[in-house]
Amino acid sequence: MSNDAAVERTDESRIEDRIRDSLERADIDPDRVAEKAYSFRMLLEAGLDESDAETLRRRFSLPWSFETDGDLDRRSTTVRGLGDAEREWVVASADEDWQAFENVSPPDEPTESADEPERPYPHPTPLERVTGVGPDDADRLATAGITSAERLATIRAAEVAEVLELNVLHVRTWRHNARELLEETS
């Protein structure tokens, strides 16, 4: 190993000497493991101890296996922690047609009126409807994220007045008027 490679090796990519020796005894290049050239299954098949292979798999985020044929079925029986529903999904997804969708035609008639789309909440009340708030005031409040009477009714007047460099009494009056407006409309 060159000095440059030794300098580049970080604590996270460093392989413990004991595991490095085990890798070399199994004819596995430790640097290639760090480059993710080996899978967890390949390490086990080469004769590496399972706990060492698991340590390397976690440290370097090694793939379980590079094989894909039947791998999902095999893993579903060997991976610990899968529930019955997950095992059933794995079995069902082994079929080629598992993601096939039926041809669904659009309904002949729309179920909702095209004139009025469903809206789960009321339209916001414009700031200009609040007594004392003019178009310029509304623009200024909008720069602070206050774009409706509903929002104006919930603000902290002192904070808004400070941020927008307004008289706190004006902001409190607007807040009060917004609350009254909303009470009238509800």
Backbone as a chain_set.jsonl record, in Angstrom:
{"seq": "MSNDAAVERTDESRIEDRIRDSLERADIDPDRVAEKAYSFRMLLEAGLDESDAETLRRRFSLPWSFETDGDLDRRSTTVRGLGDAEREWVVASADEDWQAFENVSPPDEPTESADEPERPYPHPTPLERVTGVGPDDADRLATAGITSAERLATIRAAEVAEVLELNVLHVRTWRHNARELLEETS", "coords": {"N": [[0.849, -1.172, 0.0], [0.537, 2.196, -0.853], [1.817, 5.337, 0.451], [0.004, 7.382, -0.063], [-2.444, 6.023, -0.269], [-2.698, 5.115, 2.32], [-3.04, 7.492, 3.668], [-5.462, 8.354, 2.587], [-7.271, 6.555, 3.609], [-9.925, 6.425, 5.76], [-11.187, 6.483, 9.16], [-13.685, 5.239, 9.106], [-13.558, 3.659, 6.798], [-11.578, 1.95, 7.399], [-10.471, -1.301, 7.945], [-10.566, -3.598, 10.517], [-7.591, -5.061, 11.86], [-7.715, -7.801, 12.555], [-9.958, -8.713, 11.093], [-9.084, -8.043, 8.566], [-6.916, -9.81, 8.294], [-8.372, -12.218, 8.283], [-9.795, -11.894, 5.902], [-7.689, -11.896, 4.03], [-6.726, -14.486, 4.4], [-8.828, -15.848, 3.28], [-8.433, -15.334, 0.665], [-9.379, -12.834, -0.231], [-9.385, -9.56, -1.322], [-8.941, -6.965, 0.829], [-9.183, -4.208, 0.24], [-10.808, -4.224, -2.005], [-13.166, -5.043, -0.889], [-13.888, -2.785, 0.55], [-14.443, -1.196, -1.6], [-16.841, -2.137, -2.385], [-16.93, -4.4, -4.014], [-17.55, -6.923, -3.342], [-20.204, -9.012, -2.211], [-22.336, -9.637, 0.64], [-23.08, -12.358, 0.666], [-21.072, -13.42, -0.99], [-18.817, -13.082, 0.599], [-19.397, -14.841, 2.694], [-19.502, -17.267, 1.266], [-16.866, -17.465, 0.52], [-15.748, -18.271, 2.814], [-15.503, -16.625, 5.01], [-15.998, -15.692, 8.398], [-19.301, -15.477, 9.731], [-20.02, -13.383, 11.49], [-17.973, -11.547, 11.042], [-18.387, -11.018, 8.334], [-20.893, -9.854, 8.504], [-20.275, -7.558, 9.976], [-18.652, -6.209, 8.11], [-20.541, -5.909, 6.066], [-22.356, -4.117, 7.195], [-20.678, -1.897, 7.764], [-19.711, -1.078, 5.254], [-21.973, -0.963, 3.723], [-22.644, -3.175, 2.102], [-24.059, -5.064, -0.607], [-26.614, -7.566, -0.274], [-26.494, -9.707, -2.027], [-25.219, -10.323, -5.326], [-26.571, -11.807, -7.074], [-29.602, -12.424, -8.849], [-31.565, -14.231, -9.69], [-34.096, -15.988, -8.27], [-33.298, -14.989, -5.886], [-34.858, -13.344, -4.27], [-36.825, -15.06, -3.308], [-35.241, -16.844, -1.814], [-34.101, -15.093, 0.049], [-36.395, -14.304, 1.402], [-36.926, -16.437, 2.99], [-34.672, -16.64, 4.531], [-34.007, -14.182, 5.677], [-34.178, -12.611, 8.732], [-36.93, -11.422, 10.672], [-38.957, -10.902, 8.866], [-42.419, -10.67, 8.457], [-45.429, -12.722, 8.27], [-47.141, -11.661, 6.296], [-45.349, -10.202, 4.764], [-43.709, -12.238, 3.804], [-45.6, -13.58, 2.226], [-46.039, -11.609, 0.298], [-43.558, -11.583, -0.965], [-43.536, -14.128, -2.134], [-45.724, -13.867, -3.862], [-44.804, -11.836, -5.527], [-42.895, -13.03, -7.033], [-43.84, -14.009, -9.378], [-44.102, -13.264, -12.868], [-46.176, -11.593, -13.674], [-46.941, -10.036, -11.551], [-47.223, -7.275, -11.2], [-49.106, -6.503, -12.985], [-51.721, -4.558, -14.296], [-55.238, -4.216, -14.389], [-57.163, -3.261, -17.227], [-58.624, -0.281, -16.852], [-61.374, 1.571, -17.545], [-62.224, 5.026, -17.975], [-64.821, 6.569, -16.015], [-68.144, 6.942, -17.377], [-69.744, 9.148, -16.731], [-68.957, 12.067, -14.959], [-68.545, 12.053, -11.414], [-68.623, 14.227, -9.756], [-69.709, 17.612, -9.762], [-68.78, 19.54, -12.518], [-68.745, 22.223, -12.428], [-68.403, 23.093, -9.77], [-65.741, 22.288, -8.047], [-64.909, 20.001, -5.423], [-64.158, 21.347, -2.271], [-62.394, 21.118, 0.596], [-62.14, 23.035, 2.541], [-62.913, 26.425, 3.477], [-62.708, 29.287, 1.252], [-59.982, 31.571, 1.67], [-60.317, 34.633, 3.492], [-59.981, 37.752, 2.006], [-57.43, 40.14, 2.824], [-58.07, 42.817, 2.428], [-60.691, 43.062, 3.123], [-60.725, 43.426, 5.795], [-61.384, 45.875, 8.178], [-59.711, 48.926, 7.934], [-57.419, 47.958, 6.722], [-55.694, 48.595, 3.924], [-54.929, 48.303, 0.337], [-52.11, 48.726, 0.068], [-51.265, 48.204, 2.674], [-52.019, 45.534, 2.836], [-50.293, 44.394, 0.956], [-47.87, 44.828, 2.239], [-48.208, 43.318, 4.591], [-48.357, 40.835, 3.389], [-45.723, 40.352, 2.691], [-44.752, 39.395, 5.019], [-45.9, 36.984, 5.139], [-48.551, 36.988, 5.768], [-51.492, 36.601, 4.461], [-54.208, 36.465, 4.528], [-57.36, 37.17, 6.179], [-57.88, 35.308, 8.12], [-55.344, 34.431, 8.888], [-54.255, 36.844, 9.796], [-55.803, 37.257, 12.049], [-54.649, 35.592, 13.903], [-52.092, 36.347, 14.556], [-49.083, 37.445, 16.301], [-49.075, 40.5, 17.405], [-47.037, 42.303, 18.251], [-44.667, 41.114, 17.316], [-45.054, 41.083, 14.525], [-45.331, 43.822, 14.054], [-42.782, 44.68, 14.737], [-41.138, 43.322, 12.867], [-42.106, 44.294, 10.413], [-41.764, 46.921, 10.776], [-43.846, 48.603, 11.756], [-46.394, 50.511, 13.454], [-47.29, 49.215, 16.519], [-49.831, 49.495, 17.572], [-51.444, 49.897, 15.329], [-51.229, 47.37, 14.105], [-52.327, 45.723, 16.085], [-54.934, 46.698, 16.069], [-55.742, 45.966, 13.458], [-55.593, 43.184, 13.756], [-57.597, 42.783, 15.708], [-59.844, 43.729, 14.277], [-59.862, 41.86, 12.204], [-60.493, 39.521, 13.603], [-63.074, 40.175, 14.478], [-64.387, 40.408, 12.003], [-64.246, 37.762, 11.086], [-65.77, 36.47, 13.018], [-68.261, 37.497, 12.437], [-68.768, 36.412, 9.931], [-68.909, 33.716, 10.379]], "CA": [[0.0, 0.0, 0.0], [1.324, 3.423, -0.924], [1.537, 6.3, 1.514], [-1.217, 8.115, -0.414], [-3.591, 5.19, 0.071], [-2.798, 5.091, 3.776], [-3.563, 8.789, 4.091], [-6.851, 8.454, 2.159], [-8.114, 5.645, 4.37], [-10.524, 7.076, 6.924], [-11.523, 5.552, 10.23], [-14.856, 4.472, 8.709], [-13.226, 2.669, 5.777], [-10.517, 1.095, 7.91], [-10.877, -2.646, 8.339], [-9.777, -4.048, 11.663], [-6.509, -5.967, 11.471], [-8.17, -9.188, 12.7], [-10.828, -9.02, 9.952], [-8.219, -7.948, 7.382], [-6.203, -11.089, 8.216], [-9.351, -13.238, 7.878], [-10.057, -11.683, 4.477], [-6.522, -12.323, 3.26], [-6.689, -15.954, 4.458], [-9.88, -16.333, 2.374], [-8.067, -14.823, -0.665], [-10.229, -11.686, -0.561], [-8.657, -8.296, -1.22], [-9.674, -6.07, 1.735], [-9.485, -2.928, -0.403], [-11.938, -4.449, -2.914], [-14.366, -5.092, -0.043], [-14.226, -1.384, 0.823], [-14.966, -0.639, -2.859], [-18.121, -2.828, -2.596], [-16.805, -5.385, -5.082], [-18.022, -8.185, -2.788], [-21.489, -8.983, -1.513], [-22.352, -10.372, 1.898], [-23.097, -13.782, 0.342], [-19.759, -13.793, -1.531], [-17.893, -13.183, 1.734], [-19.705, -16.092, 3.392], [-19.123, -18.384, 0.401], [-15.403, -17.552, 0.502], [-15.32, -18.861, 4.072], [-15.358, -15.627, 6.066], [-16.889, -15.871, 9.531], [-20.544, -14.719, 9.524], [-20.018, -12.123, 12.254], [-17.072, -10.619, 10.344], [-19.069, -10.62, 7.098], [-21.967, -8.934, 8.906], [-19.62, -6.293, 10.335], [-18.258, -5.551, 6.858], [-21.757, -5.54, 5.338], [-22.891, -2.887, 7.801], [-19.731, -0.781, 7.663], [-19.551, -0.618, 3.871], [-23.277, -1.06, 3.048], [-22.501, -4.168, 1.037], [-25.322, -5.686, -1.0], [-26.811, -8.922, 0.231], [-26.014, -10.606, -3.06], [-25.264, -9.779, -6.68], [-27.417, -12.711, -7.846], [-31.0, -12.009, -8.816], [-32.479, -15.342, -9.947], [-34.547, -16.675, -7.073], [-32.715, -14.401, -4.684], [-35.918, -12.808, -3.438], [-37.429, -16.197, -2.606], [-34.287, -17.342, -0.828], [-33.977, -14.106, 1.123], [-37.62, -14.254, 2.197], [-36.892, -17.504, 3.978], [-33.49, -16.55, 5.387], [-33.902, -12.904, 6.376], [-34.931, -12.593, 9.973], [-37.748, -10.245, 10.896], [-40.072, -10.773, 7.931], [-43.687, -11.188, 8.939], [-46.124, -13.612, 7.338], [-47.644, -10.879, 5.16], [-44.196, -9.862, 3.921], [-43.314, -13.468, 3.111], [-46.602, -13.811, 1.182], [-45.788, -10.637, -0.771], [-42.375, -12.031, -1.7], [-43.945, -15.261, -2.962], [-46.601, -13.352, -4.921], [-44.062, -10.978, -6.451], [-41.963, -13.823, -7.833], [-44.498, -14.212, -10.67], [-43.815, -12.192, -13.829], [-47.326, -10.704, -13.846], [-47.379, -9.54, -10.247], [-47.544, -5.855, -11.245], [-50.014, -6.225, -14.091], [-52.917, -3.824, -13.909], [-56.372, -4.422, -15.275], [-57.518, -2.08, -17.998], [-59.741, 0.403, -16.221], [-61.815, 2.676, -18.395], [-62.724, 6.143, -17.172], [-66.276, 6.52, -15.89], [-68.869, 7.657, -18.426], [-70.2, 10.436, -16.225], [-68.207, 12.487, -13.772], [-69.328, 11.936, -10.191], [-68.715, 15.55, -9.154], [-70.087, 18.677, -10.676], [-67.612, 20.183, -13.12], [-68.795, 23.648, -12.101], [-67.9, 23.344, -8.425], [-64.91, 21.206, -7.509], [-65.021, 19.867, -3.977], [-63.135, 22.076, -1.533], [-62.581, 20.7, 1.986], [-62.008, 24.174, 3.451], [-63.432, 27.634, 2.826], [-61.743, 30.202, 0.637], [-59.499, 32.549, 2.647], [-60.899, 35.969, 3.416], [-58.941, 38.714, 1.608], [-57.047, 41.127, 3.84], [-58.709, 44.109, 2.162], [-62.018, 43.093, 3.749], [-60.544, 43.813, 7.197], [-61.485, 47.325, 8.347], [-58.453, 49.619, 8.193], [-56.318, 47.397, 5.927], [-55.788, 48.975, 2.521], [-54.115, 47.484, -0.574], [-50.683, 48.843, 0.398], [-51.065, 47.479, 3.933], [-52.133, 44.103, 2.527], [-49.034, 44.004, 0.306], [-46.817, 44.819, 3.26], [-48.451, 42.146, 5.434], [-48.059, 39.642, 2.589], [-44.276, 40.091, 2.737], [-44.5, 38.649, 6.256], [-46.62, 35.719, 5.054], [-49.932, 37.168, 6.221], [-52.204, 36.848, 3.2], [-55.652, 36.323, 4.708], [-57.893, 37.659, 7.455], [-57.738, 34.205, 9.074], [-53.972, 34.467, 9.406], [-54.095, 38.102, 10.534], [-56.488, 37.115, 13.334], [-53.885, 34.722, 14.81], [-50.694, 36.786, 14.665], [-48.584, 38.171, 17.473], [-49.001, 41.866, 16.881], [-45.743, 42.93, 18.545], [-43.65, 40.546, 16.422], [-45.312, 41.555, 13.162], [-45.02, 45.255, 14.027], [-41.32, 44.829, 14.759], [-40.573, 42.838, 11.605], [-42.515, 45.161, 9.303], [-41.516, 48.304, 11.2], [-45.141, 49.272, 11.824], [-46.853, 50.861, 14.792], [-47.925, 48.037, 17.094], [-51.258, 49.77, 17.761], [-52.109, 49.627, 14.051], [-51.269, 45.92, 13.885], [-53.31, 45.181, 17.03], [-56.262, 47.085, 15.571], [-56.027, 45.097, 12.319], [-55.847, 41.836, 14.278], [-58.917, 42.838, 16.345], [-60.848, 43.851, 13.218], [-59.901, 40.577, 11.494], [-61.233, 38.586, 14.458], [-64.492, 40.55, 14.42], [-64.883, 40.057, 10.675], [-64.395, 36.311, 11.008], [-66.903, 36.097, 13.87], [-69.481, 37.878, 11.716], [-68.981, 35.543, 8.769], [-69.05, 32.292, 10.736]], "C": [[0.888, 1.227, 0.0], [0.954, 4.336, 0.226], [0.269, 7.079, 1.227], [-2.455, 7.32, -0.017], [-3.785, 5.133, 1.576], [-3.379, 6.389, 4.299], [-5.047, 8.892, 3.76], [-7.779, 7.586, 2.994], [-8.62, 6.367, 5.617], [-10.81, 6.029, 7.976], [-12.705, 4.669, 9.839], [-14.503, 3.383, 7.704], [-12.132, 1.718, 6.248], [-11.102, -0.237, 8.353], [-9.959, -3.082, 9.465], [-8.739, -5.073, 11.206], [-6.945, -7.43, 11.531], [-9.032, -9.595, 11.504], [-10.025, -8.974, 8.656], [-7.448, -9.262, 7.196], [-7.137, -12.213, 7.762], [-9.657, -13.129, 6.391], [-8.903, -12.207, 3.631], [-6.383, -13.843, 3.269], [-7.726, -16.569, 3.517], [-9.629, -15.875, 0.939], [-9.012, -13.713, -1.144], [-9.415, -10.426, -0.328], [-9.46, -7.331, -0.343], [-10.044, -4.727, 1.094], [-10.667, -3.056, -1.361], [-13.252, -4.563, -2.132], [-14.831, -3.666, 0.231], [-14.801, -0.7, -0.415], [-16.297, -1.283, -3.253], [-18.082, -3.793, -3.777], [-17.297, -6.757, -4.627], [-19.382, -7.975, -2.142], [-21.347, -9.764, -0.209], [-22.285, -11.876, 1.63], [-21.741, -14.247, -0.186], [-18.743, -13.952, -0.403], [-18.122, -14.49, 2.485], [-19.252, -17.299, 2.577], [-17.607, -18.551, 0.327], [-14.86, -18.099, 1.817], [-15.105, -17.864, 5.196], [-16.386, -15.896, 7.153], [-18.115, -14.965, 9.369], [-20.547, -13.392, 10.281], [-19.095, -11.091, 11.601], [-17.719, -10.114, 9.051], [-20.179, -9.62, 7.409], [-21.397, -7.565, 9.282], [-19.234, -5.519, 9.08], [-19.479, -5.092, 6.062], [-22.331, -4.233, 5.884], [-21.972, -1.697, 7.568], [-19.677, -0.208, 6.257], [-20.85, -0.664, 3.068], [-23.197, -2.011, 1.856], [-23.863, -4.734, 0.665], [-25.407, -7.096, -0.432], [-26.21, -9.924, -0.741], [-26.04, -9.874, -4.391], [-26.149, -10.641, -7.578], [-28.855, -12.236, -7.75], [-31.968, -13.155, -9.035], [-32.828, -16.051, -8.65], [-34.039, -16.072, -5.791], [-33.789, -13.897, -3.734], [-36.59, -13.926, -2.648], [-36.512, -16.697, -1.497], [-34.174, -16.38, 0.342], [-35.216, -14.081, 1.995], [-37.639, -15.351, 3.251], [-35.715, -17.367, 4.923], [-33.384, -15.247, 6.163], [-34.776, -12.948, 7.615], [-35.771, -11.327, 10.047], [-38.872, -10.054, 9.899], [-41.319, -11.378, 8.555], [-44.334, -12.065, 7.888], [-46.605, -12.865, 6.104], [-46.506, -10.52, 4.206], [-43.712, -11.088, 3.149], [-44.296, -13.782, 1.976], [-46.38, -12.865, 0.007], [-44.607, -11.087, -1.621], [-42.744, -13.178, -2.627], [-44.794, -14.769, -4.129], [-45.825, -12.543, -5.95], [-43.052, -11.748, -7.287], [-42.53, -14.08, -9.226], [-44.24, -13.013, -11.572], [-44.933, -11.158, -13.902], [-47.758, -10.033, -12.549], [-47.74, -8.069, -10.254], [-48.509, -5.514, -12.371], [-51.264, -5.54, -13.56], [-54.024, -4.138, -14.901], [-56.634, -3.128, -16.018], [-58.752, -1.455, -17.365], [-60.12, 1.572, -17.105], [-62.357, 3.793, -17.515], [-64.247, 6.076, -17.091], [-66.941, 7.371, -16.971], [-69.294, 9.046, -17.976], [-69.36, 10.819, -15.015], [-69.114, 12.444, -12.547], [-69.51, 13.281, -9.506], [-69.13, 16.556, -10.21], [-68.831, 19.344, -11.206], [-67.572, 21.663, -12.78], [-68.159, 23.954, -10.756], [-67.053, 22.17, -7.951], [-65.027, 21.189, -5.981], [-63.853, 20.574, -3.299], [-63.349, 21.772, -0.054], [-62.482, 21.848, 2.995], [-62.484, 25.43, 2.721], [-62.313, 28.452, 2.188], [-61.256, 31.185, 1.695], [-60.142, 33.915, 2.408], [-59.803, 36.96, 3.064], [-58.674, 39.741, 2.706], [-57.774, 42.454, 3.657], [-60.104, 44.201, 2.76], [-61.942, 43.464, 5.215], [-60.557, 45.333, 7.271], [-60.117, 47.904, 8.686], [-57.271, 49.101, 7.392], [-56.558, 47.744, 4.459], [-54.905, 48.088, 1.659], [-52.618, 47.553, -0.264], [-50.36, 48.091, 1.682], [-51.101, 45.967, 3.688], [-50.856, 43.596, 1.863], [-47.914, 43.89, 1.323], [-46.978, 43.608, 4.178], [-48.104, 40.852, 4.69], [-46.57, 39.328, 2.586], [-43.889, 39.331, 3.997], [-45.274, 37.335, 6.268], [-48.058, 35.797, 5.52], [-50.749, 37.563, 5.002], [-53.71, 36.709, 3.33], [-56.061, 36.885, 6.06], [-57.76, 36.577, 8.522], [-56.346, 34.206, 9.696], [-53.74, 35.721, 10.236], [-54.717, 37.997, 11.919], [-55.676, 36.314, 14.342], [-52.461, 35.192, 15.076], [-50.363, 37.309, 16.053], [-48.264, 39.574, 16.99], [-47.636, 42.497, 17.094], [-44.659, 42.42, 17.599], [-43.818, 41.056, 14.998], [-44.956, 43.03, 13.041], [-43.515, 45.478, 13.983], [-40.71, 44.441, 13.416], [-40.879, 43.793, 10.454], [-42.312, 46.645, 9.599], [-42.796, 49.132, 11.119], [-45.444, 49.634, 13.27], [-47.639, 49.674, 15.337], [-49.419, 48.259, 17.309], [-52.046, 49.541, 16.472], [-52.279, 48.121, 13.845], [-52.279, 45.275, 14.825], [-54.735, 45.492, 16.575], [-56.662, 46.197, 14.399], [-56.372, 43.688, 12.792], [-57.247, 41.768, 14.892], [-60.02, 42.876, 15.286], [-60.976, 42.554, 12.417], [-60.695, 39.555, 12.304], [-62.734, 38.887, 14.417], [-65.11, 40.167, 13.076], [-65.156, 38.556, 10.576], [-65.546, 35.819, 11.88], [-68.217, 36.391, 13.162], [-69.792, 36.895, 10.594], [-69.18, 34.081, 9.145], [-70.379, 31.972, 11.344]], "O": [[1.864, 1.304, 0.746], [-0.067, 4.153, 0.889], [-0.475, 7.41, 2.15], [-3.412, 7.886, 0.512], [-4.919, 5.106, 2.056], [-4.133, 6.385, 5.272], [-5.817, 9.446, 4.544], [-8.974, 7.871, 3.073], [-7.832, 6.857, 6.426], [-10.692, 4.83, 7.722], [-12.74, 3.489, 10.19], [-15.081, 2.297, 7.745], [-11.801, 0.767, 5.54], [-12.112, -0.282, 9.056], [-8.737, -2.954, 9.379], [-8.981, -5.851, 10.284], [-6.586, -8.217, 10.656], [-8.864, -10.686, 10.96], [-10.257, -9.775, 7.751], [-7.339, -9.768, 6.079], [-6.75, -13.06, 6.957], [-9.767, -14.14, 5.698], [-9.122, -12.886, 2.628], [-5.971, -14.433, 2.27], [-7.532, -17.676, 3.014], [-10.507, -16.007, 0.086], [-9.389, -13.666, -2.315], [-8.826, -10.246, 0.738], [-10.552, -6.918, -0.732], [-11.107, -4.176, 1.38], [-11.443, -2.113, -1.519], [-14.318, -4.222, -2.646], [-16.024, -3.371, 0.154], [-15.558, 0.265, -0.299], [-16.823, -1.009, -4.331], [-19.088, -3.981, -4.461], [-17.444, -7.661, -5.45], [-19.675, -6.91, -1.6], [-20.357, -10.462, 0.007], [-21.524, -12.59, 2.283], [-21.302, -15.352, 0.134], [-17.904, -14.853, -0.443], [-17.169, -15.168, 2.869], [-18.685, -18.245, 3.125], [-17.117, -19.656, 0.096], [-13.663, -18.363, 1.936], [-14.572, -18.231, 6.243], [-17.517, -16.285, 6.861], [-17.991, -13.823, 8.925], [-21.029, -12.385, 9.762], [-19.397, -9.898, 11.606], [-17.615, -8.935, 8.715], [-20.381, -8.656, 6.67], [-21.976, -6.534, 8.941], [-19.462, -4.312, 8.997], [-19.463, -4.021, 5.455], [-22.739, -3.356, 5.123], [-22.434, -0.612, 7.216], [-19.603, 1.009, 6.081], [-20.834, -0.43, 1.86], [-23.629, -1.686, 0.75], [-24.732, -4.871, 1.526], [-24.39, -7.73, -0.149], [-25.515, -10.86, -0.346], [-26.794, -8.916, -4.565], [-26.446, -10.259, -8.709], [-29.285, -11.716, -6.72], [-33.114, -13.06, -8.597], [-31.963, -16.644, -8.006], [-34.32, -16.59, -4.71], [-33.642, -14.013, -2.518], [-36.891, -13.764, -1.466], [-36.957, -16.943, -0.376], [-34.155, -16.804, 1.498], [-35.115, -13.863, 3.202], [-38.292, -15.213, 4.285], [-35.749, -17.922, 6.022], [-32.734, -15.208, 7.208], [-35.959, -13.28, 7.55], [-35.368, -10.279, 9.543], [-39.675, -9.135, 10.057], [-41.274, -12.473, 9.115], [-43.857, -12.15, 6.756], [-46.493, -13.371, 4.988], [-46.681, -10.535, 2.988], [-43.349, -10.986, 1.978], [-43.883, -14.199, 0.894], [-46.515, -13.267, -1.148], [-44.643, -10.987, -2.847], [-42.315, -13.204, -3.78], [-44.603, -15.208, -5.263], [-46.165, -12.568, -7.133], [-42.415, -11.169, -8.167], [-41.772, -14.343, -10.16], [-44.167, -11.879, -11.1], [-44.677, -9.982, -14.16], [-48.868, -9.506, -12.481], [-48.501, -7.633, -9.39], [-48.704, -4.338, -12.676], [-51.791, -5.901, -12.508], [-53.779, -4.305, -16.096], [-56.366, -2.039, -15.512], [-59.82, -2.067, -17.356], [-59.305, 2.452, -17.382], [-62.888, 3.536, -16.435], [-64.891, 5.575, -18.012], [-66.391, 8.376, -17.42], [-69.216, 10.006, -18.743], [-69.088, 9.986, -14.15], [-70.301, 12.758, -12.63], [-70.464, 13.459, -8.748], [-68.916, 16.352, -11.405], [-67.924, 19.674, -10.442], [-66.515, 22.292, -12.832], [-67.457, 24.955, -10.61], [-67.595, 21.161, -7.5], [-65.218, 22.224, -5.343], [-62.701, 20.417, -3.703], [-64.387, 22.134, 0.5], [-62.719, 21.641, 4.185], [-62.459, 25.487, 1.492], [-61.141, 28.323, 2.539], [-62.044, 31.598, 2.546], [-60.461, 34.289, 1.279], [-58.785, 37.011, 3.755], [-59.586, 40.153, 3.422], [-58.062, 43.141, 4.637], [-60.648, 45.297, 2.893], [-62.96, 43.784, 5.828], [-59.839, 46.005, 6.531], [-59.446, 47.437, 9.606], [-56.217, 49.738, 7.378], [-57.499, 47.252, 3.835], [-54.208, 47.216, 2.177], [-51.932, 46.534, -0.33], [-49.328, 47.428, 1.784], [-50.311, 45.218, 4.262], [-50.388, 42.499, 2.169], [-47.106, 42.962, 1.27], [-45.995, 42.945, 4.507], [-47.617, 39.895, 5.291], [-46.187, 38.163, 2.49], [-42.834, 38.698, 4.049], [-45.305, 36.644, 7.287], [-48.719, 34.767, 5.653], [-50.71, 38.712, 4.561], [-54.423, 36.824, 2.333], [-55.239, 37.056, 6.96], [-57.551, 36.884, 9.696], [-56.199, 34.003, 10.901], [-53.09, 35.658, 11.28], [-54.207, 38.592, 12.868], [-55.984, 36.351, 15.533], [-51.701, 34.502, 15.755], [-51.248, 37.579, 16.865], [-47.299, 39.793, 16.258], [-47.125, 43.167, 16.197], [-43.827, 43.196, 17.13], [-42.842, 41.417, 14.341], [-44.352, 43.448, 12.053], [-43.031, 46.361, 13.275], [-39.858, 45.156, 12.89], [-40.016, 44.066, 9.621], [-42.642, 47.508, 8.786], [-42.834, 50.2, 10.508], [-44.816, 49.118, 14.194], [-48.557, 49.183, 14.68], [-50.197, 47.308, 17.235], [-53.175, 49.053, 16.508], [-53.353, 47.659, 13.457], [-53.014, 44.377, 14.416], [-55.629, 44.653, 16.683], [-57.796, 45.723, 14.344], [-57.318, 43.072, 12.301], [-57.996, 40.825, 14.638], [-61.007, 42.147, 15.383], [-62.076, 42.19, 12.0], [-61.489, 38.803, 11.739], [-63.558, 37.976, 14.331], [-66.231, 39.661, 13.026], [-66.184, 38.139, 10.042], [-66.226, 34.857, 11.523], [-69.174, 35.626, 13.274], [-70.956, 36.584, 10.34], [-69.585, 33.282, 8.3], [-70.637, 30.82, 11.691]]}, "num_chains": 1, "name": "protein.A"}
